[in-house]
Short mmCIF file of C-alpha atoms and ligand atoms in Angstrom, two decimals:
data_model
loop_
_atom_site.label_atom_id
_atom_site.label_comp_id
_atom_site.label_asym_id
_atom_site.label_seq_id
_atom_site.Cartn_x
_atom_site.Cartn_y
_atom_site.Cartn_z
CA UNK A 1 -53.64 224.04 -135.86
CA UNK A 2 -51.75 224.23 -139.14
CA UNK A 3 -50.06 227.28 -140.64
CA UNK A 4 -52.28 230.06 -142.06
CA UNK A 5 -52.99 229.72 -145.78
CA UNK A 6 -51.94 233.33 -146.28
CA UNK A 7 -48.49 232.23 -145.03
CA UNK A 8 -48.37 229.14 -147.25
CA UNK A 9 -50.26 226.62 -145.12
CA UNK A 10 -53.12 224.37 -146.30
CA UNK A 11 -56.54 225.98 -146.80
CA UNK A 12 -59.23 225.33 -144.21
CA UNK A 13 -61.92 225.19 -146.90
CA UNK A 14 -61.25 222.32 -149.30
CA UNK A 15 -64.74 221.42 -150.59
CA UNK A 16 -65.82 223.24 -153.77
CA UNK A 17 -68.96 225.30 -153.12
CA UNK A 18 -71.19 223.59 -155.72
CA UNK A 19 -74.70 224.97 -155.22
CA UNK A 20 -74.14 225.79 -151.55
CA UNK A 21 -74.56 229.54 -152.18
CA UNK A 22 -76.82 229.45 -155.21
CA UNK A 23 -80.04 231.41 -154.78
CA UNK A 24 -82.90 231.42 -155.51
CA UNK A 25 -83.60 227.72 -155.91
CA UNK A 26 -85.43 227.45 -159.23
CA UNK A 27 -87.21 224.25 -160.21
CA UNK A 28 -89.38 223.21 -163.11
CA UNK A 29 -92.36 224.51 -161.16
CA UNK A 30 -90.99 228.08 -161.28
CA UNK A 31 -90.17 227.71 -164.96
CA UNK A 32 -93.64 226.39 -165.70
CA UNK A 33 -95.28 229.25 -163.82
CA UNK A 34 -93.25 231.84 -165.75
CA UNK A 35 -93.95 230.15 -169.07
CA UNK A 36 -97.68 230.10 -168.45
CA UNK A 37 -97.72 233.88 -168.01
CA UNK A 38 -95.61 234.36 -171.14
CA UNK A 39 -97.67 232.03 -173.29
CA UNK A 40 -100.95 233.55 -172.12
CA UNK A 41 -99.56 237.02 -172.82
CA UNK A 42 -100.53 238.11 -169.30
CA UNK A 43 -97.28 239.82 -168.33
CA UNK A 44 -99.06 243.12 -167.62
CA UNK A 45 -102.26 241.78 -166.08
CA UNK A 46 -103.18 241.59 -162.42
CA UNK A 47 -104.92 238.21 -162.06
CA UNK A 48 -101.82 236.26 -161.00
CA UNK A 49 -100.66 239.19 -158.91
CA UNK A 50 -103.93 239.35 -156.98
CA UNK A 51 -103.59 235.64 -156.25
CA UNK A 52 -100.01 236.18 -155.05
CA UNK A 53 -101.15 239.08 -152.86
CA UNK A 54 -103.84 236.92 -151.28
CA UNK A 55 -101.33 234.23 -150.38
CA UNK A 56 -98.82 236.78 -149.14
CA UNK A 57 -101.42 238.51 -146.95
CA UNK A 58 -102.50 235.14 -145.60
CA UNK A 59 -98.94 234.19 -144.71
CA UNK A 60 -98.62 237.40 -142.72
CA UNK A 61 -102.14 237.24 -141.32
CA UNK A 62 -102.70 240.76 -142.65
CA UNK A 63 -105.74 242.33 -144.29
CA UNK A 64 -103.87 243.78 -147.27
CA UNK A 65 -100.86 242.93 -149.39
CA UNK A 66 -100.18 245.20 -152.37
CA UNK A 67 -97.63 244.02 -154.92
CA UNK A 68 -95.20 246.50 -156.47
CA UNK A 69 -92.59 246.31 -159.21
CA UNK A 70 -89.79 247.01 -156.71
CA UNK A 71 -89.26 247.20 -152.98
CA UNK A 72 -88.34 250.84 -153.43
CA UNK A 73 -91.82 251.44 -154.87
CA UNK A 74 -93.43 249.65 -151.92
CA UNK A 75 -91.52 251.88 -149.50
CA UNK A 76 -92.51 254.95 -151.51
CA UNK A 77 -96.24 254.14 -151.37
CA UNK A 78 -95.94 253.12 -147.70
CA UNK A 79 -94.56 256.57 -146.92
CA UNK A 80 -97.29 258.27 -148.93
CA UNK A 81 -99.76 255.94 -147.24
CA UNK A 82 -98.58 257.22 -143.87
CA UNK A 83 -99.06 260.83 -145.05
CA UNK A 84 -95.39 261.68 -145.26
CA UNK A 85 -95.49 264.97 -147.20
CA UNK A 86 -93.96 268.39 -147.70
CA UNK A 87 -92.02 269.63 -144.68
CA UNK A 88 -92.34 266.34 -142.82
CA UNK A 89 -89.60 264.18 -141.42
CA UNK A 90 -89.00 260.45 -141.25
CA UNK A 91 -86.53 258.77 -138.93
CA UNK A 92 -84.44 255.96 -140.40
CA UNK A 93 -81.15 254.25 -139.72
CA UNK A 94 -78.20 255.48 -141.77
CA UNK A 95 -76.81 251.95 -142.06
CA UNK A 96 -79.14 250.63 -144.75
CA UNK A 97 -79.77 250.47 -148.46
CA UNK A 98 -80.84 253.91 -149.72
CA UNK A 99 -84.42 252.87 -150.55
CA UNK A 100 -85.32 252.69 -146.84
CA UNK A 101 -85.11 256.48 -146.72
CA UNK A 102 -84.62 258.31 -150.02
CA UNK A 103 -88.21 258.02 -151.32
CA UNK A 104 -89.14 260.52 -148.58
CA UNK A 105 -87.25 263.25 -150.44
CA UNK A 106 -89.46 262.95 -153.50
CA UNK A 107 -92.51 263.50 -151.26
CA UNK A 108 -91.07 266.81 -150.08
CA UNK A 109 -90.09 265.37 -146.73
CA UNK A 110 -86.65 264.97 -145.22
CA UNK A 111 -84.78 262.29 -143.35
CA UNK A 112 -83.36 262.33 -139.86
CA UNK A 113 -80.97 259.47 -139.28
CA UNK A 114 -80.74 257.58 -136.01
CA UNK A 115 -77.96 255.37 -134.67
CA UNK A 116 -77.85 251.62 -134.91
CA UNK A 117 -77.23 249.21 -132.09
CA UNK A 118 -73.73 247.75 -132.58
CA UNK A 119 -74.87 244.18 -131.83
CA UNK A 120 -78.10 244.01 -133.83
CA UNK A 121 -77.01 246.40 -136.63
CA UNK A 122 -80.61 247.68 -136.43
CA UNK A 123 -81.92 251.12 -135.47
CA UNK A 124 -81.21 251.80 -131.80
CA UNK A 125 -84.56 252.28 -130.04
CA UNK A 126 -82.84 254.51 -127.45
CA UNK A 127 -81.77 256.94 -130.17
CA UNK A 128 -85.19 257.68 -131.63
CA UNK A 129 -87.30 259.68 -129.20
CA UNK A 130 -85.04 262.75 -128.94
CA UNK A 131 -85.12 262.99 -132.75
CA UNK A 132 -88.92 263.20 -132.91
CA UNK A 133 -90.26 266.68 -133.73
CA UNK A 134 -93.74 267.98 -134.54
CA UNK A 135 -92.85 267.27 -138.19
CA UNK A 136 -92.04 263.57 -137.72
CA UNK A 137 -94.52 261.39 -139.59
CA UNK A 138 -92.87 257.98 -139.68
CA UNK A 139 -90.10 255.82 -138.31
CA UNK A 140 -88.59 253.26 -140.70
CA UNK A 141 -86.89 250.44 -138.78
CA UNK A 142 -84.91 248.12 -141.06
CA UNK A 143 -84.54 244.50 -139.96
CA UNK A 144 -80.94 244.60 -141.05
CA UNK A 145 -79.29 241.51 -142.56
CA UNK A 146 -82.18 239.45 -141.26
CA UNK A 147 -81.97 240.61 -137.65
CA UNK A 148 -85.33 241.72 -136.24
CA UNK A 149 -85.36 245.24 -134.80
CA UNK A 150 -86.31 245.62 -131.17
CA UNK A 151 -89.90 246.53 -132.07
CA UNK A 152 -91.53 246.83 -128.63
CA UNK A 153 -89.76 250.04 -127.55
CA UNK A 154 -90.00 251.43 -131.10
CA UNK A 155 -93.78 250.94 -131.16
CA UNK A 156 -94.09 252.35 -127.66
CA UNK A 157 -92.30 255.59 -128.61
CA UNK A 158 -94.10 255.85 -131.95
CA UNK A 159 -97.56 255.34 -130.48
CA UNK A 160 -96.91 257.78 -127.67
CA UNK A 161 -96.04 260.47 -130.25
CA UNK A 162 -98.67 259.50 -132.85
CA UNK A 163 -95.99 258.59 -135.38
CA UNK A 164 -96.43 255.77 -137.91
CA UNK A 165 -93.98 252.88 -138.19
CA UNK A 166 -93.03 251.43 -141.58
CA UNK A 167 -90.98 248.27 -141.23
CA UNK A 168 -88.48 247.72 -144.03
CA UNK A 169 -88.54 243.94 -144.29
CA UNK A 170 -86.31 243.67 -147.39
CA UNK A 171 -83.66 241.71 -145.47
CA UNK A 172 -85.87 239.66 -143.24
CA UNK A 173 -88.84 237.96 -144.89
CA UNK A 174 -90.18 235.42 -142.45
CA UNK A 175 -88.07 236.57 -139.50
CA UNK A 176 -89.76 236.55 -136.11
CA UNK A 177 -89.64 239.16 -133.39
CA UNK A 178 -90.72 237.53 -130.12
CA UNK A 179 -92.80 235.06 -132.09
CA UNK A 180 -94.39 237.64 -134.42
CA UNK A 181 -93.58 237.96 -138.13
CA UNK A 182 -91.68 241.15 -138.88
CA UNK A 183 -93.68 243.45 -141.13
CA UNK A 184 -96.84 242.82 -139.11
CA UNK A 185 -95.87 244.85 -136.04
CA UNK A 186 -95.69 248.40 -137.42
CA UNK A 187 -98.48 250.25 -139.24
CA UNK A 188 -97.10 248.95 -142.53
CA UNK A 189 -94.44 246.54 -143.72
CA UNK A 190 -92.67 247.17 -147.02
CA UNK A 191 -90.16 244.88 -148.62
CA UNK A 192 -88.13 244.08 -151.67
CA UNK A 193 -88.44 240.66 -153.26
CA UNK A 194 -85.79 241.22 -155.94
CA UNK A 195 -83.65 238.25 -156.92
CA UNK A 196 -80.84 238.94 -154.47
CA UNK A 197 -83.11 238.92 -151.41
CA UNK A 198 -84.07 235.89 -149.38
CA UNK A 199 -87.60 235.83 -150.81
CA UNK A 200 -86.50 236.19 -154.42
CA UNK A 201 -89.07 236.45 -157.18
CA UNK A 202 -87.44 238.57 -159.91
CA UNK A 203 -87.90 242.30 -159.45
CA UNK A 204 -90.71 243.01 -157.04
CA UNK A 205 -91.85 244.50 -153.78
CA UNK A 206 -94.70 244.04 -151.35
CA UNK A 207 -96.58 246.29 -148.96
CA UNK A 208 -98.52 244.69 -146.11
CA UNK A 209 -100.83 246.49 -143.72
CA UNK A 210 -104.02 246.16 -141.72
CA UNK A 211 -104.71 249.87 -142.13
CA UNK A 212 -107.30 250.49 -144.81
CA UNK A 213 -106.28 254.13 -145.18
CA UNK A 214 -102.63 253.27 -145.78
CA UNK A 215 -103.67 250.62 -148.30
CA UNK A 216 -106.00 252.96 -150.20
CA UNK A 217 -103.46 255.77 -150.29
CA UNK A 218 -100.82 253.33 -151.60
CA UNK A 219 -103.19 252.19 -154.34
CA UNK A 220 -104.10 255.78 -155.22
CA UNK A 221 -100.44 256.80 -155.43
CA UNK A 222 -99.14 254.26 -157.91
CA UNK A 223 -101.72 251.67 -158.97
CA UNK A 224 -104.04 253.65 -161.26
CA UNK A 225 -105.82 250.61 -162.69
CA UNK A 226 -107.06 249.62 -159.25
CA UNK A 227 -108.22 252.97 -157.98
CA UNK A 228 -111.80 252.61 -159.18
CA UNK A 229 -112.11 249.19 -157.59
CA UNK A 230 -110.10 249.49 -154.38
CA UNK A 231 -110.50 253.11 -153.30
CA UNK A 232 -113.76 254.39 -151.84
CA UNK A 233 -112.22 256.90 -149.41
CA UNK A 234 -114.17 260.17 -149.97
CA UNK A 235 -110.95 262.18 -150.23
CA UNK A 236 -109.39 259.85 -152.82
CA UNK A 237 -112.28 258.32 -154.76
CA UNK A 238 -113.04 261.40 -156.88
CA UNK A 239 -109.44 261.28 -158.10
CA UNK A 240 -109.67 257.66 -159.24
CA UNK A 241 -108.26 256.73 -162.63
CA UNK A 242 -104.99 258.62 -162.45
CA UNK A 243 -102.14 257.86 -160.06
CA UNK A 244 -101.55 260.67 -157.56
CA UNK A 245 -97.83 260.00 -157.51
CA UNK A 246 -97.49 260.12 -161.28
CA UNK A 247 -95.87 256.68 -161.06
CA UNK A 248 -96.85 253.19 -162.13
CA UNK A 249 -95.87 250.54 -159.63
CA UNK A 250 -97.65 247.39 -160.83
CA UNK A 251 -95.81 244.10 -160.44
CA UNK A 252 -94.71 242.21 -163.57
CA UNK A 253 -96.76 239.01 -163.59
CA UNK A 254 -93.79 236.77 -164.28
CA UNK A 255 -92.58 237.96 -160.89
CA UNK A 256 -95.99 237.26 -159.34
CA UNK A 257 -96.09 233.78 -160.85
CA UNK A 258 -92.58 232.89 -159.71
CA UNK A 259 -93.39 234.55 -156.39
CA UNK A 260 -96.32 232.21 -155.80
CA UNK A 261 -94.04 229.20 -156.27
CA UNK A 262 -91.20 230.67 -154.19
CA UNK A 263 -93.61 231.52 -151.40
CA UNK A 264 -94.92 227.96 -151.29
CA UNK A 265 -91.44 226.62 -150.49
CA UNK A 266 -90.05 229.61 -148.61
CA UNK A 267 -90.64 228.53 -145.02
CA UNK A 268 -89.13 225.11 -145.66
CA UNK A 269 -86.04 226.52 -147.37
CA UNK A 270 -85.73 229.20 -144.70
CA UNK A 271 -85.69 226.53 -142.00
CA UNK A 272 -82.77 224.78 -143.74
CA UNK A 273 -80.86 228.08 -143.98
CA UNK A 274 -81.49 228.79 -140.31
CA UNK A 275 -80.22 225.37 -139.32
CA UNK A 276 -77.07 225.82 -141.42
CA UNK A 277 -76.35 229.37 -140.25
CA UNK A 278 -77.00 228.62 -136.60
CA UNK A 279 -74.65 225.66 -136.86
CA UNK A 280 -71.92 227.92 -138.30
CA UNK A 281 -72.25 230.31 -135.36
CA UNK A 282 -72.53 227.52 -132.80
CA UNK A 283 -69.16 226.24 -134.04
CA UNK A 284 -67.62 229.67 -133.48
CA UNK A 285 -69.03 230.21 -130.00
CA UNK A 286 -66.29 231.60 -127.76
CA UNK A 287 -63.76 232.28 -130.52
CA UNK A 288 -62.11 235.64 -129.80
CA UNK A 289 -62.79 238.56 -132.15
CA UNK A 290 -65.81 237.09 -133.87
CA UNK A 291 -69.36 237.29 -132.61
CA UNK A 292 -72.61 236.03 -134.05
CA UNK A 293 -75.11 238.48 -135.51
CA UNK A 294 -78.30 236.79 -134.34
CA UNK A 295 -80.84 237.17 -131.53
CA UNK A 296 -80.03 235.32 -128.34
CA UNK A 297 -81.84 232.02 -128.13
CA UNK A 298 -84.46 231.14 -127.03
CA UNK A 299 -86.20 234.50 -127.43
CA UNK A 300 -88.79 233.65 -130.07
CA UNK A 301 -86.81 235.85 -132.47
CA UNK A 302 -85.19 234.52 -135.63
CA UNK A 303 -83.12 235.71 -138.58
CA UNK A 304 -85.62 234.75 -141.32
CA UNK A 305 -83.76 233.73 -144.47
CA UNK A 306 -80.55 235.27 -143.11
CA UNK A 307 -80.21 237.68 -146.07
CA UNK A 308 -76.72 239.15 -146.57
CA UNK A 309 -75.45 237.23 -143.56
CA UNK A 310 -72.98 239.22 -141.47
CA UNK A 311 -70.86 238.74 -138.39
CA UNK A 312 -69.62 241.16 -135.72
CA UNK A 313 -65.91 241.90 -135.38
CA UNK A 314 -64.28 242.74 -132.07
CA UNK A 315 -60.69 243.77 -132.93
CA UNK A 316 -59.99 244.59 -129.28
CA UNK A 317 -60.09 240.84 -128.59
CA UNK A 318 -57.44 240.25 -131.28
CA UNK A 319 -54.88 242.85 -130.25
CA UNK A 320 -56.39 245.44 -132.59
CA UNK A 321 -55.93 243.42 -135.79
CA UNK A 322 -57.59 245.35 -138.62
CA UNK A 323 -60.71 243.86 -140.16
CA UNK A 324 -59.10 244.14 -143.61
CA UNK A 325 -56.21 241.89 -142.57
CA UNK A 326 -58.54 239.51 -140.79
CA UNK A 327 -60.84 239.21 -143.80
CA UNK A 328 -57.96 238.77 -146.21
CA UNK A 329 -56.63 235.87 -144.15
CA UNK A 330 -60.08 234.21 -144.02
CA UNK A 331 -60.40 234.52 -147.79
CA UNK A 332 -56.94 233.00 -148.22
CA UNK A 333 -58.31 230.00 -146.30
CA UNK A 334 -60.97 229.65 -148.98
CA UNK A 335 -63.54 231.24 -146.68
CA UNK A 336 -66.04 234.03 -147.25
CA UNK A 337 -65.37 237.34 -145.50
CA UNK A 338 -65.69 240.93 -146.74
CA UNK A 339 -65.34 243.85 -144.34
CA UNK A 340 -68.13 246.36 -143.83
CA UNK A 341 -71.77 246.70 -144.80
CA UNK A 342 -73.84 249.43 -146.48
CA UNK A 343 -71.99 252.75 -146.38
CA UNK A 344 -73.56 255.28 -144.01
CA UNK A 345 -76.21 257.27 -145.88
CA UNK A 346 -75.88 260.43 -143.82
CA UNK A 347 -72.42 261.15 -145.26
CA UNK A 348 -73.41 260.76 -148.91
CA UNK A 349 -73.53 263.90 -151.10
CA UNK A 350 -77.14 263.17 -152.14
CA UNK A 351 -78.10 263.82 -148.53
CA UNK A 352 -75.88 266.82 -148.07
CA UNK A 353 -75.34 268.73 -151.28
CA UNK A 354 -77.60 267.58 -154.11
CA UNK A 355 -80.36 269.93 -155.24
CA UNK A 356 -82.39 267.23 -156.94
CA UNK A 357 -85.59 269.15 -157.71
CA UNK A 358 -84.26 272.66 -158.33
CA UNK A 359 -85.24 274.25 -155.03
CA UNK A 360 -82.11 276.36 -155.12
CA UNK A 361 -80.79 274.57 -152.05
CA UNK A 362 -80.01 270.98 -151.07
CA UNK A 363 -83.09 268.77 -151.30
CA UNK A 364 -82.45 267.44 -147.79
CA UNK A 365 -83.18 270.90 -146.36
CA UNK A 366 -85.47 272.25 -149.07
CA UNK A 367 -88.50 272.32 -146.78
CA UNK A 368 -87.00 272.37 -143.29
CA UNK A 369 -86.77 275.22 -140.80
CA UNK A 370 -83.32 274.40 -139.53
CA UNK A 371 -80.49 272.40 -141.05
CA UNK A 372 -81.10 268.72 -140.32
CA UNK A 373 -77.98 267.50 -142.11
CA UNK A 374 -75.70 265.25 -140.09
CA UNK A 375 -72.00 265.56 -140.80
CA UNK A 376 -69.03 263.29 -140.08
CA UNK A 377 -68.93 262.29 -136.42
CA UNK A 378 -72.66 262.85 -135.89
CA UNK A 379 -73.45 259.11 -135.79
CA UNK A 380 -70.29 257.55 -134.32
CA UNK A 381 -71.66 254.02 -133.82
CA UNK A 382 -72.92 253.86 -137.41
CA UNK A 383 -69.69 255.31 -138.76
CA UNK A 384 -67.60 252.74 -136.87
CA UNK A 385 -69.59 249.80 -138.27
CA UNK A 386 -67.42 249.44 -141.37
CA UNK A 387 -64.57 248.31 -139.10
CA UNK A 388 -66.73 246.07 -136.94
CA UNK A 389 -68.78 243.89 -139.29
CA UNK A 390 -68.11 241.57 -142.22
CA UNK A 391 -70.08 239.33 -144.52
CA UNK A 392 -70.03 235.60 -143.80
CA UNK A 393 -70.99 232.64 -145.99
CA UNK A 394 -74.74 232.57 -146.63
CA UNK A 395 -75.40 228.82 -146.67
CA UNK A 396 -78.50 227.65 -148.50
CA UNK A 397 -78.13 223.98 -147.53
CA UNK A 398 -77.38 222.14 -144.34
CA UNK A 399 -74.16 220.27 -145.09
CA UNK A 400 -72.30 220.00 -141.79
CA UNK A 401 -68.88 219.03 -143.24
CA UNK A 402 -68.81 222.07 -145.50
CA UNK A 403 -70.06 224.42 -142.80
CA UNK A 404 -67.39 223.05 -140.47
CA UNK A 405 -64.67 223.91 -143.00
CA UNK A 406 -65.94 227.49 -143.26
CA UNK A 407 -66.12 227.86 -139.49
CA UNK A 408 -62.61 226.40 -139.25
CA UNK A 409 -61.34 229.17 -141.55
CA UNK A 410 -62.57 231.81 -139.08
CA UNK A 411 -61.34 229.94 -136.03
CA UNK A 412 -57.93 229.38 -137.55
CA UNK A 413 -57.45 233.05 -138.43
CA UNK A 414 -58.67 234.22 -135.02
CA UNK A 415 -56.33 231.81 -133.25
CA UNK A 416 -53.36 232.96 -135.38
CA UNK A 417 -54.18 236.67 -135.14
CA UNK A 418 -50.79 237.43 -133.55
CA UNK A 419 -49.00 236.31 -136.72
CA UNK A 420 -50.96 238.74 -138.88
CA UNK A 421 -49.88 241.96 -137.19
C1 LIG B 501 -83.14 245.84 -151.53
C2 LIG B 501 -83.62 246.80 -150.53
C3 LIG B 501 -84.67 247.71 -150.78
C4 LIG B 501 -85.20 248.02 -152.15
O1 LIG B 501 -85.67 247.04 -152.88
P1 LIG B 501 -85.67 246.98 -154.48
O2 LIG B 501 -86.58 245.87 -154.75
O3 LIG B 501 -84.26 246.73 -154.90
O4 LIG B 501 -86.18 248.29 -154.97
C5 LIG B 501 -85.14 248.47 -149.73
N1 LIG B 501 -84.61 248.38 -148.51
C6 LIG B 501 -83.59 247.57 -148.23
C7 LIG B 501 -83.06 247.53 -146.84
C8 LIG B 501 -83.04 246.77 -149.24
O5 LIG B 501 -81.98 245.98 -148.97
#
């Protein structure tokens, strides 16, 4: 193979990207849907949203879908729905976007972080049970970068301890775990649908559940205009009219309208992405140092829309070459490769030092008996992830010649690793 581009050789990727990475795909149908809401002056209504919720619930085969203005809001109401409150604990992975966990703090609860599995990048089911205490109310598995969590053992542990499971589906809309849609396996599924995600509708979030109590509590917390209609629970109904959380979480109807169109085409577009991404990894099968981040096939599990596509790095197979040098060389080839993923939450000052609400001590331990903070070295697998994963091209179209060029960039760098040290 020719000389590395970083050393003056020809680039492996020659084809300009065009719309290969452009997302979401917006057509006249989306534009029309948005315009209709604008022209009717219905931006703040709920009629389009209720329609969107119906279709979303149907897609998941769930009783309830409740639209929110962000995914963060959906996670917040899901936690309240599961009765996460003062002095309680949730268990979440530390390798995730902050919204998977931080809303718990505003409910007076705290967060206990669990390890991730180095191959799935998802919460390690073997690292959950010993972290459960009498205060644990919920586990929040995150289907990270599209990869479904190993839900069977998570549900087994949770059910045995009477703990609720809130799936964070923000990275994995439409992904399957052993043939089942993620978000439908736990007690509730909460997800972001903001424009960067694979189901991209604007700003928005969705809560799905079959549990009427969770649904009603979520409505009562942040959807004041629905409380009189949707809440008949004897504990909550007398409070109808004002949101218990003091927050307003209604979805903007331009998002709902665009969401209805995006949803209509989502499974088809997702299938194209899966074909493209699987082809990329098939081409790299057996290349030293790089390993696919996807479930083994056939297992009935899929990567959904492959949000924030990542790969696994195994420097020990490349004589210890640093991921920074590896990634730099791939980028010089015209390829896509950035080291790392979300920074570990458990090391951030908000989770260690910040006194957000004026308790006179860090919010993380404002209501706990002992100190649940987790310092450097407490989650070694999670902390090592920055050196062992990297972003890969997130193809939105199946164009074999282009995908082959991108795979060639990785192969070329891996095969010339010696020259980079
Ligand atoms: C994006 C994201 C969220 C939050 O969604 P927003 O719509 O941005 O509020 C929650 N969890 C994860 C894992 C995310 O990536």
